[in-house]
Coordinates of C-alpha atoms in Angstrom, one line a residue:
M5 CA 44.2 -75.1 31.8
F6 CA 47.4 -74.1 29.6
D7 CA 49.8 -71.8 30.6
P8 CA 50.4 -69.2 28.4
N9 CA 54.0 -68.5 29.4
D10 CA 54.8 -72.8 30.0
P11 CA 57.7 -73.2 27.5
D12 CA 56.5 -77.3 26.7
F13 CA 53.4 -75.5 26.2
L14 CA 55.1 -72.9 23.8
A15 CA 56.7 -75.6 22.4
D16 CA 53.6 -77.3 21.2
P17 CA 50.3 -75.8 21.9
Y18 CA 48.0 -78.1 20.1
P19 CA 48.0 -81.1 22.0
A20 CA 46.1 -78.5 25.0
F21 CA 44.1 -77.2 22.6
A22 CA 43.2 -81.2 21.4
E23 CA 41.9 -81.7 24.9
L24 CA 40.3 -78.7 25.3
R25 CA 38.0 -79.0 22.2
R26 CA 37.5 -82.1 23.6
Q27 CA 36.1 -81.1 26.8
G28 CA 33.7 -78.3 25.3
L29 CA 33.8 -75.0 22.6
V30 CA 34.5 -72.4 25.0
H31 CA 36.5 -72.5 28.6
R32 CA 36.9 -70.0 30.7
H33 CA 40.3 -69.2 30.9
D34 CA 41.0 -67.3 34.6
G35 CA 44.0 -67.0 34.1
L36 CA 44.4 -64.3 30.4
G37 CA 41.3 -62.5 32.1
L38 CA 39.0 -64.2 28.9
A39 CA 36.7 -66.6 27.5
I40 CA 38.6 -68.5 24.5
A41 CA 36.5 -70.6 21.6
V42 CA 38.7 -73.2 20.9
S43 CA 36.7 -75.3 17.7
H44 CA 36.0 -73.9 14.9
P45 CA 32.9 -73.0 14.8
A46 CA 33.1 -71.3 17.7
A47 CA 35.9 -69.4 16.2
S48 CA 34.0 -68.4 13.9
A49 CA 31.4 -67.1 15.5
V50 CA 33.3 -65.0 17.7
L51 CA 35.2 -63.4 14.7
R52 CA 31.4 -62.5 12.6
H53 CA 29.2 -61.9 15.8
R54 CA 27.9 -58.2 15.2
S55 CA 27.6 -58.3 19.5
L56 CA 31.2 -59.2 19.5
G57 CA 33.6 -56.4 18.7
R58 CA 36.7 -54.4 18.9
I59 CA 36.2 -52.5 21.9
W60 CA 39.7 -50.0 22.5
R61 CA 40.4 -49.8 25.8
D62 CA 43.0 -46.9 25.9
A63 CA 46.6 -48.3 27.7
T64 CA 46.9 -46.7 30.4
P65 CA 48.3 -44.9 32.5
A66 CA 46.9 -43.0 29.1
E67 CA 48.6 -40.0 29.7
Q68 CA 51.9 -42.4 29.6
F69 CA 50.7 -43.5 26.2
V70 CA 49.6 -41.5 24.1
S71 CA 51.2 -42.1 21.1
F72 CA 50.5 -46.1 21.2
N73 CA 46.8 -45.4 22.7
L74 CA 46.9 -42.6 19.0
L75 CA 47.4 -45.3 16.8
H76 CA 44.6 -48.1 18.1
R77 CA 42.0 -45.5 18.7
N78 CA 41.9 -44.3 15.2
S79 CA 42.8 -48.1 13.6
L80 CA 40.8 -50.2 11.2
L81 CA 40.9 -52.7 13.4
E82 CA 40.2 -51.7 16.9
N83 CA 36.8 -50.0 15.4
E84 CA 33.4 -51.2 14.7
P85 CA 30.0 -49.5 12.5
P86 CA 30.0 -46.6 11.9
A87 CA 33.5 -45.5 12.4
H88 CA 35.1 -48.7 10.6
T89 CA 32.8 -48.9 8.0
R90 CA 33.5 -45.2 6.5
L91 CA 37.3 -45.8 7.7
R92 CA 37.5 -49.6 5.6
R93 CA 36.0 -48.0 2.2
L94 CA 38.6 -44.8 2.7
V95 CA 41.7 -47.4 3.4
S96 CA 40.2 -49.9 0.5
S97 CA 39.2 -47.6 -2.5
A98 CA 43.1 -46.3 -1.8
F99 CA 43.8 -50.0 -1.5
A100 CA 42.0 -50.7 -4.5
R101 CA 44.2 -48.4 -7.0
G102 CA 46.0 -51.8 -8.4
H103 CA 49.1 -51.8 -5.4
V104 CA 49.0 -55.5 -5.5
E105 CA 49.4 -55.9 -9.0
R106 CA 51.9 -53.5 -9.1
L107 CA 54.0 -54.9 -6.6
R108 CA 53.4 -58.9 -7.8
P109 CA 56.4 -58.1 -10.1
R110 CA 58.8 -56.5 -7.2
V111 CA 58.0 -59.1 -4.4
E112 CA 58.5 -61.9 -6.7
A113 CA 62.4 -59.7 -7.4
I114 CA 62.6 -59.5 -3.8
A115 CA 61.8 -62.5 -2.8
G116 CA 64.7 -64.3 -5.3
Q117 CA 67.5 -61.7 -4.2
L118 CA 67.2 -62.4 -0.4
V119 CA 67.0 -66.3 -1.1
D120 CA 69.8 -66.0 -3.0
R121 CA 71.8 -63.9 -0.6
L122 CA 70.9 -66.8 2.2
A123 CA 72.3 -69.2 -0.4
A124 CA 75.7 -67.3 -0.6
R125 CA 75.6 -67.1 3.4
I126 CA 75.4 -70.7 3.6
R127 CA 78.4 -71.2 0.9
D128 CA 80.1 -68.7 3.4
E129 CA 79.8 -70.3 6.6
G130 CA 78.3 -73.0 6.6
T131 CA 74.7 -71.9 8.2
A132 CA 73.0 -69.1 8.1
D133 CA 69.6 -67.7 10.0
F134 CA 66.4 -68.1 7.7
L135 CA 64.7 -65.0 9.4
A136 CA 67.1 -62.5 9.4
E137 CA 68.3 -63.0 6.2
V138 CA 64.4 -63.5 4.0
A139 CA 61.6 -63.7 6.9
Q140 CA 62.1 -60.7 8.6
P141 CA 63.3 -58.9 5.3
L142 CA 60.6 -59.3 2.9
P143 CA 57.6 -57.9 4.2
V144 CA 59.6 -54.8 5.6
E145 CA 61.0 -54.5 1.6
V146 CA 57.6 -55.1 0.3
I147 CA 55.5 -53.0 3.0
A148 CA 57.9 -50.0 2.6
E149 CA 57.5 -50.4 -1.3
L150 CA 54.3 -50.6 -0.6
L151 CA 53.6 -46.8 1.2
G152 CA 57.0 -45.8 -0.8
V153 CA 59.2 -45.0 2.3
P154 CA 63.0 -44.2 0.9
A155 CA 64.9 -47.1 1.4
E156 CA 67.5 -45.1 3.5
H157 CA 64.6 -44.9 6.0
R158 CA 63.6 -48.9 5.9
P159 CA 66.0 -49.4 8.4
L160 CA 63.7 -47.7 10.6
L161 CA 60.5 -50.1 11.1
V162 CA 61.4 -53.2 11.9
P163 CA 62.6 -52.1 15.2
W164 CA 59.6 -49.2 16.1
S165 CA 57.6 -52.8 15.0
N166 CA 58.7 -55.5 17.1
H167 CA 59.1 -52.5 20.1
I168 CA 54.7 -51.7 19.5
V169 CA 53.5 -55.3 19.1
K170 CA 55.0 -55.9 22.3
M171 CA 52.3 -54.5 23.8
Y172 CA 49.8 -57.1 22.7
E173 CA 50.9 -60.0 25.2
Y174 CA 50.1 -60.4 28.2
G175 CA 52.0 -59.1 31.1
L176 CA 54.6 -57.6 30.2
P177 CA 56.7 -55.2 32.2
A178 CA 57.0 -51.8 32.1
D179 CA 60.2 -51.1 30.2
K180 CA 58.9 -52.9 27.4
R181 CA 56.1 -50.7 28.1
A182 CA 57.7 -47.8 28.0
A183 CA 59.7 -49.2 24.7
A184 CA 56.3 -49.3 23.1
E185 CA 55.3 -46.0 23.3
R186 CA 58.8 -44.6 22.3
A187 CA 58.3 -46.4 19.4
A188 CA 54.5 -45.7 18.3
G189 CA 56.0 -41.5 18.7
E190 CA 59.1 -41.2 16.6
F191 CA 56.8 -43.8 14.5
V192 CA 53.4 -41.1 14.4
D193 CA 55.9 -39.0 14.0
Y194 CA 57.8 -39.7 11.0
L195 CA 54.8 -40.7 8.9
R196 CA 53.4 -37.3 9.4
E197 CA 55.8 -35.9 7.9
L198 CA 55.7 -38.5 5.0
A199 CA 53.0 -37.8 4.4
V200 CA 52.9 -34.1 4.2
E201 CA 56.1 -34.4 1.3
R202 CA 53.8 -36.7 0.1
A203 CA 50.9 -34.4 -0.3
A204 CA 53.2 -31.9 -1.6
N205 CA 54.8 -34.3 -3.7
P206 CA 52.8 -37.3 -5.0
G207 CA 53.6 -40.6 -6.2
D208 CA 52.2 -44.1 -7.2
D209 CA 52.4 -45.8 -3.9
L210 CA 49.8 -45.9 -1.2
I211 CA 50.6 -42.8 1.4
S212 CA 50.4 -40.7 -1.3
D213 CA 46.7 -42.5 -2.5
L214 CA 45.3 -42.3 1.3
V215 CA 46.3 -38.4 1.6
R216 CA 43.8 -38.2 -1.6
V217 CA 41.2 -40.7 -0.9
R218 CA 37.8 -39.1 -1.0
D219 CA 34.5 -40.4 0.3
D220 CA 30.9 -40.1 -1.8
D221 CA 30.9 -36.8 0.9
N222 CA 34.1 -35.5 0.1
S223 CA 35.1 -37.2 3.9
R224 CA 39.2 -38.0 4.1
L225 CA 41.3 -40.0 6.2
S226 CA 42.4 -37.6 9.4
D227 CA 46.4 -36.9 10.4
D228 CA 45.5 -39.5 12.5
E229 CA 44.0 -41.9 10.9
L230 CA 46.0 -42.3 7.6
V231 CA 49.2 -42.4 10.4
A232 CA 46.9 -45.2 12.0
T233 CA 46.4 -47.0 8.5
A234 CA 50.4 -46.9 7.8
V235 CA 51.4 -48.6 11.1
L236 CA 48.5 -51.0 11.4
L237 CA 49.7 -52.3 7.2
L238 CA 53.4 -52.4 8.9
M239 CA 52.9 -54.4 12.2
A240 CA 50.5 -57.0 11.1
G241 CA 51.9 -57.3 7.9
H242 CA 55.1 -57.7 8.9
E243 CA 54.8 -59.7 12.1
A244 CA 52.6 -62.5 11.0
T245 CA 54.4 -63.0 7.6
V246 CA 57.6 -63.2 9.4
N247 CA 56.2 -66.2 11.6
V248 CA 54.1 -67.4 8.6
L249 CA 57.3 -67.7 6.6
G250 CA 59.5 -69.1 9.6
N251 CA 56.7 -71.6 10.9
G252 CA 56.3 -72.6 7.7
L253 CA 59.9 -73.7 5.7
R254 CA 60.0 -75.5 9.8
A255 CA 56.9 -77.6 8.7
L256 CA 58.7 -78.1 5.5
L257 CA 61.6 -79.4 6.3
D258 CA 60.3 -81.7 8.5
H259 CA 58.2 -83.1 6.5
R260 CA 60.0 -83.8 3.6
D261 CA 57.6 -85.5 1.9
Q262 CA 55.3 -82.5 1.6
W263 CA 59.1 -80.2 1.0
T264 CA 59.5 -82.1 -2.4
R265 CA 56.3 -81.1 -3.4
L266 CA 56.6 -77.6 -2.4
P267 CA 57.3 -77.1 -6.6
A268 CA 54.2 -77.8 -7.8
N269 CA 51.9 -76.3 -4.9
P270 CA 53.0 -72.9 -3.7
D271 CA 50.2 -71.3 -3.7
S272 CA 48.3 -74.0 -1.2
A273 CA 51.4 -74.3 0.8
V274 CA 50.8 -70.8 1.5
E275 CA 47.7 -71.7 3.3
E276 CA 48.9 -74.3 4.6
A277 CA 51.8 -73.1 6.7
I278 CA 49.4 -69.8 8.2
R279 CA 46.9 -72.8 9.3
Y280 CA 49.0 -76.1 10.0
D281 CA 51.4 -73.2 12.8
S282 CA 49.1 -70.1 13.0
P283 CA 51.0 -67.1 13.5
L284 CA 48.4 -65.7 15.6
Q285 CA 46.9 -67.8 17.8
L286 CA 44.4 -65.6 19.7
F287 CA 42.0 -62.7 17.9
E288 CA 40.0 -60.7 21.5
R289 CA 36.9 -60.0 20.8
T290 CA 34.6 -57.3 23.6
A291 CA 30.3 -58.5 24.1
T292 CA 28.9 -55.0 23.6
A293 CA 25.3 -56.5 24.4
D294 CA 24.8 -60.4 26.1
V295 CA 25.4 -62.3 24.3
E296 CA 25.9 -66.5 23.6
I297 CA 28.9 -68.0 21.5
A298 CA 28.3 -72.3 20.8
G299 CA 25.6 -72.4 24.7
F300 CA 28.4 -70.1 26.4
R301 CA 27.1 -67.0 28.0
L302 CA 28.8 -63.6 28.0
E303 CA 27.7 -60.3 29.6
E304 CA 28.1 -56.9 28.0
G305 CA 31.6 -56.0 28.7
Q306 CA 32.8 -59.6 28.5
K307 CA 35.8 -60.4 26.4
I308 CA 36.0 -64.0 24.4
G309 CA 39.1 -64.6 22.2
A310 CA 39.1 -66.4 18.8
L311 CA 41.7 -69.6 19.4
L312 CA 42.7 -69.7 15.9
G313 CA 45.4 -72.4 16.5
A314 CA 42.8 -74.8 18.0
A315 CA 39.8 -73.0 15.6
A316 CA 43.0 -74.7 13.1
R317 CA 43.4 -77.8 14.1
D318 CA 39.6 -78.9 14.7
P319 CA 38.9 -82.4 13.3
E320 CA 35.3 -81.6 11.9
V321 CA 36.9 -79.2 9.7
F322 CA 40.0 -80.3 8.8
A323 CA 40.6 -84.0 7.8
E324 CA 43.7 -85.3 9.7
P325 CA 44.3 -81.7 11.0
D326 CA 47.6 -82.9 12.5
T327 CA 49.1 -83.3 9.2
F328 CA 50.8 -81.1 7.1
D329 CA 49.6 -81.2 3.5
V330 CA 50.6 -78.5 1.3
T331 CA 48.0 -79.9 -1.4
R332 CA 45.3 -79.3 1.1
S333 CA 41.6 -78.0 -0.5
P334 CA 39.6 -77.1 0.9
N335 CA 41.7 -74.8 3.3
P336 CA 38.9 -73.0 5.5
H337 CA 41.1 -71.7 8.0
L338 CA 40.9 -68.5 10.2
G339 CA 44.5 -66.6 9.6
F340 CA 43.0 -63.9 8.3
G341 CA 40.4 -63.4 10.2
A342 CA 36.8 -63.0 9.0
G343 CA 33.6 -60.5 8.9
I344 CA 34.0 -57.1 8.4
H345 CA 37.9 -57.4 10.7
F346 CA 38.8 -59.6 7.4
C347 CA 42.7 -59.0 7.1
L348 CA 42.5 -56.1 4.4
G349 CA 46.0 -56.9 3.2
A350 CA 45.7 -60.6 2.3
P351 CA 46.2 -60.4 -0.9
L352 CA 49.5 -59.0 -0.8
A353 CA 50.4 -61.2 1.9
R354 CA 49.6 -64.0 -0.2
V355 CA 51.9 -63.0 -3.1
E356 CA 54.6 -62.0 -0.5
I357 CA 55.0 -65.6 1.4
A358 CA 53.9 -67.3 -2.0
A359 CA 56.8 -65.7 -4.0
A360 CA 59.0 -66.9 -1.0
F361 CA 58.1 -70.1 -1.3
R362 CA 58.9 -70.5 -5.1
A363 CA 62.2 -69.0 -5.0
L364 CA 63.4 -71.3 -1.7
T365 CA 62.5 -74.3 -4.6
T366 CA 65.9 -73.1 -6.2
L367 CA 67.5 -74.5 -3.2
P368 CA 66.2 -78.4 -3.3
D369 CA 68.9 -79.5 -0.4
L370 CA 68.0 -77.2 2.2
E371 CA 67.7 -78.1 5.7
L372 CA 67.7 -77.2 9.4
A373 CA 71.0 -76.9 11.1
G374 CA 70.0 -77.4 14.6
E375 CA 66.8 -76.7 16.5
P376 CA 65.5 -73.4 16.3
P377 CA 65.0 -71.6 19.7
R378 CA 61.1 -70.0 20.0
R379 CA 59.6 -66.7 20.4
P380 CA 58.7 -67.0 24.5
E381 CA 55.9 -65.6 23.8
F382 CA 52.0 -66.9 23.6
V383 CA 49.9 -64.6 21.1
M384 CA 52.1 -63.6 18.4
R385 CA 53.5 -67.2 17.5
G386 CA 56.9 -67.5 15.9
Y387 CA 60.9 -68.8 15.9
R388 CA 63.5 -66.5 17.2
E389 CA 66.0 -67.8 14.9
L390 CA 65.7 -70.2 12.4
P391 CA 69.6 -71.7 11.1
V392 CA 69.7 -73.7 8.3
S393 CA 72.1 -75.1 5.7
V394 CA 72.3 -77.8 2.6
A395 CA 73.5 -81.3 3.0

């Protein structure tokens, strides 16, 4: 069984996943403390099965993680029906008020400006970090535009998100757990103030719509639910998009034939980047009743993870799964989830990533400037930096 802390495994986990698939569809991983589904059908079943849910258990000791637990206890992602049904209906109603199309021109403009800045940095210095210049600021700017966060406050968002998402890794040391709680507390306080301001002075942003959205019975999001929704959008939208862009550009530059096909295929290239090197490798579920997945029995309360990186390379679903192909179609990857927890922000994420890829086609001679260092985490897969230059 793979060791999620092994640098060699983190560099390329896919051979280990292939070996697991050859041995069976679901395995017990004692190191992670849960079962893992490694085939596409088994992972899909984990994500869709109604007896497998997101059952939130507070980080402990609970008195030390008040804000972190508040965010997750009230999150769309961490609830099951009927609470999930109500939350998703309200949040979807707010999202449906044209926000993706409202932002599309702005996303294209931001992506173009950031790639121009990348090109200027390369001209001036010879190399530039694609993550710092493009991949990290793009989703932050877009989500800040979506939520209506004033420009002067936007530099606060990335540090908050980076600290909080560290809690999803296994074996996190105490100092980083404490940093996650501090970030969560600061983020909660900030969003409470922003929601109060938008209630008094509504705009065309999502926070304003979340404040005023009502269900058929005139119910609304509580203050805690609104804050949790906004934080979820930032953390899911920022972390995943940064890693899709970084992993995707690395794959494109490693496969020059696919790089040359990018201008004609930016949208399908988005899907292939998500599939080929999954930014989120593992997504957990907990059995709410005794259940069987691909012949593997789980008792109520036991955990199982959909190993998305393994599912994305399943040869029973994807022809030549280890081949990076920006024209691949169909491409039924599970990168945005499945079932009732399918990613609500997927349409906006697709617009962002495609916009970045289109902007990058203005730099046809872009190339890697050295081997980029990987992040040392398993669940959130990406690079610490991605240096690039022009040939």
